[in-house]
CSV table of C-alpha atoms in Angstrom, one decimal:
chain,number,residue,atom,x,y,z
A,1,MET,CA,-2.8,-2.8,18.4
A,2,GLU,CA,-2.1,-1.0,15.1
A,3,THR,CA,-4.6,-1.0,12.3
A,4,THR,CA,-3.6,-3.0,9.3
A,5,LEU,CA,-4.8,-2.9,5.7
A,6,LYS,CA,-5.6,-5.4,3.0
A,7,ILE,CA,-6.0,-5.2,-0.8
A,8,ALA,CA,-9.7,-4.7,-1.5
A,9,SER,CA,-11.4,-7.9,-2.9
A,10,SER,CA,-12.3,-6.1,-6.1
A,11,VAL,CA,-8.7,-5.1,-6.8
A,12,ARG,CA,-6.1,-7.0,-8.8
A,13,TYR,CA,-2.5,-6.0,-9.2
A,14,ARG,CA,0.6,-7.3,-10.9
A,15,VAL,CA,4.2,-6.1,-10.6
A,16,ILE,CA,6.0,-5.7,-13.9
A,17,ASP,CA,9.6,-4.9,-13.7
A,18,ASP,CA,9.7,-2.0,-11.1
A,19,GLU,CA,6.1,-0.9,-11.6
A,20,ALA,CA,2.7,-2.2,-10.7
A,21,VAL,CA,-0.5,-2.3,-12.7
A,22,VAL,CA,-3.6,-2.1,-10.4
A,23,ILE,CA,-7.0,-2.9,-11.7
A,24,ARG,CA,-10.0,-1.6,-9.8
A,25,GLN,CA,-12.6,-4.0,-11.2
A,26,CYS,CA,-15.7,-2.3,-9.7
A,27,GLU,CA,-14.7,1.1,-11.2
A,28,GLY,CA,-13.4,-0.3,-14.4
A,29,ASP,CA,-10.1,1.5,-14.4
A,30,VAL,CA,-6.4,0.9,-14.2
A,31,LEU,CA,-3.7,2.6,-12.1
A,32,VAL,CA,0.0,2.4,-12.9
A,33,LEU,CA,2.3,2.7,-9.9
A,34,ASN,CA,6.0,3.6,-9.8
A,35,GLN,CA,8.5,1.5,-8.0
A,36,VAL,CA,8.0,2.8,-4.5
A,37,ALA,CA,4.2,2.8,-4.8
A,38,ALA,CA,4.3,-0.7,-6.2
A,39,ARG,CA,6.4,-1.8,-3.2
A,40,VAL,CA,3.9,-0.3,-0.8
A,41,VAL,CA,1.1,-2.3,-2.4
A,42,GLN,CA,3.1,-5.5,-2.2
A,43,LEU,CA,3.8,-4.9,1.5
A,44,VAL,CA,0.1,-4.3,2.2
A,45,ASP,CA,-0.6,-7.6,0.4
A,46,GLU,CA,2.0,-9.3,2.7
A,47,GLY,CA,0.0,-8.1,5.7
A,48,LEU,CA,2.3,-5.5,7.0
A,49,SER,CA,1.0,-2.6,9.1
A,50,PRO,CA,1.5,1.0,8.0
A,51,HIS,CA,4.4,1.3,10.5
A,52,GLN,CA,6.0,-1.9,9.3
A,53,ILE,CA,5.7,-0.8,5.7
A,54,ALA,CA,7.4,2.5,6.5
A,55,ASP,CA,10.2,0.6,8.4
A,56,GLN,CA,10.7,-1.7,5.4
A,57,LEU,CA,10.9,1.2,3.0
A,58,VAL,CA,13.4,2.9,5.2
A,59,ASN,CA,15.7,-0.1,4.9
A,60,GLU,CA,15.1,-0.4,1.1
A,61,PHE,CA,15.4,3.2,-0.2
A,62,GLU,CA,17.7,6.1,0.5
A,63,ALA,CA,15.6,8.8,1.7
A,64,PRO,CA,15.0,10.6,5.1
A,65,GLU,CA,13.0,8.4,7.5
A,66,ALA,CA,10.6,11.2,8.3
A,67,ALA,CA,9.8,11.8,4.7
A,68,ILE,CA,9.3,8.1,4.1
A,69,ARG,CA,6.9,7.8,7.0
A,70,LYS,CA,4.9,10.9,5.9
A,71,ASP,CA,4.8,9.7,2.3
A,72,VAL,CA,3.6,6.2,3.3
A,73,ASP,CA,0.8,7.6,5.4
A,74,HIS,CA,-0.3,10.0,2.6
A,75,PHE,CA,-0.2,7.3,0.0
A,76,LEU,CA,-2.0,4.7,2.0
A,77,GLY,CA,-4.7,7.3,2.6
A,78,GLU,CA,-4.9,7.8,-1.1
A,79,LEU,CA,-5.2,4.1,-1.7
A,80,GLU,CA,-7.9,3.8,0.9
A,81,ASN,CA,-9.9,6.7,-0.7
A,82,LEU,CA,-9.6,5.0,-4.1
A,83,LYS,CA,-10.9,1.8,-2.5
A,84,VAL,CA,-7.7,-0.1,-3.5
A,85,VAL,CA,-7.0,-1.0,0.2
A,86,GLU,CA,-9.4,-1.6,3.1
A,87,ARG,CA,-8.8,-1.3,6.8
A,88,ILE,CA,-8.8,-4.4,9.0
A,89,PRO,CA,-10.0,-3.5,12.5
A,90,ALA,CA,-7.7,-4.5,15.2
A,91,ALA,CA,-8.8,-7.1,17.6
A,92,GLY,CA,-11.2,-5.6,20.2
A,93,ASP,CA,-12.0,-2.6,17.9
A,94,ALA,CA,-15.8,-2.1,17.2
A,95,PRO,CA,-16.7,-2.5,13.5
């Protein structure tokens, strides 16, 4: 089963027009995300897996599929490092 992600409990975000404002409450800082990055955060919040997020973006944006998948993986890694998102272990995985 594929790992999914969730928005960290200490993070709040709001989409404004085509951008998102992400507030990392524990760190006391704010991130401003462009349209594509905002959409990725929305899709994480909807419970989609990284693979499903890439599939959705391939349908929504005109860019090569391989580039979208690579960018999604990279960006999700950045969000995880910034503690904006957290991994949800797949059923049967050890914590």
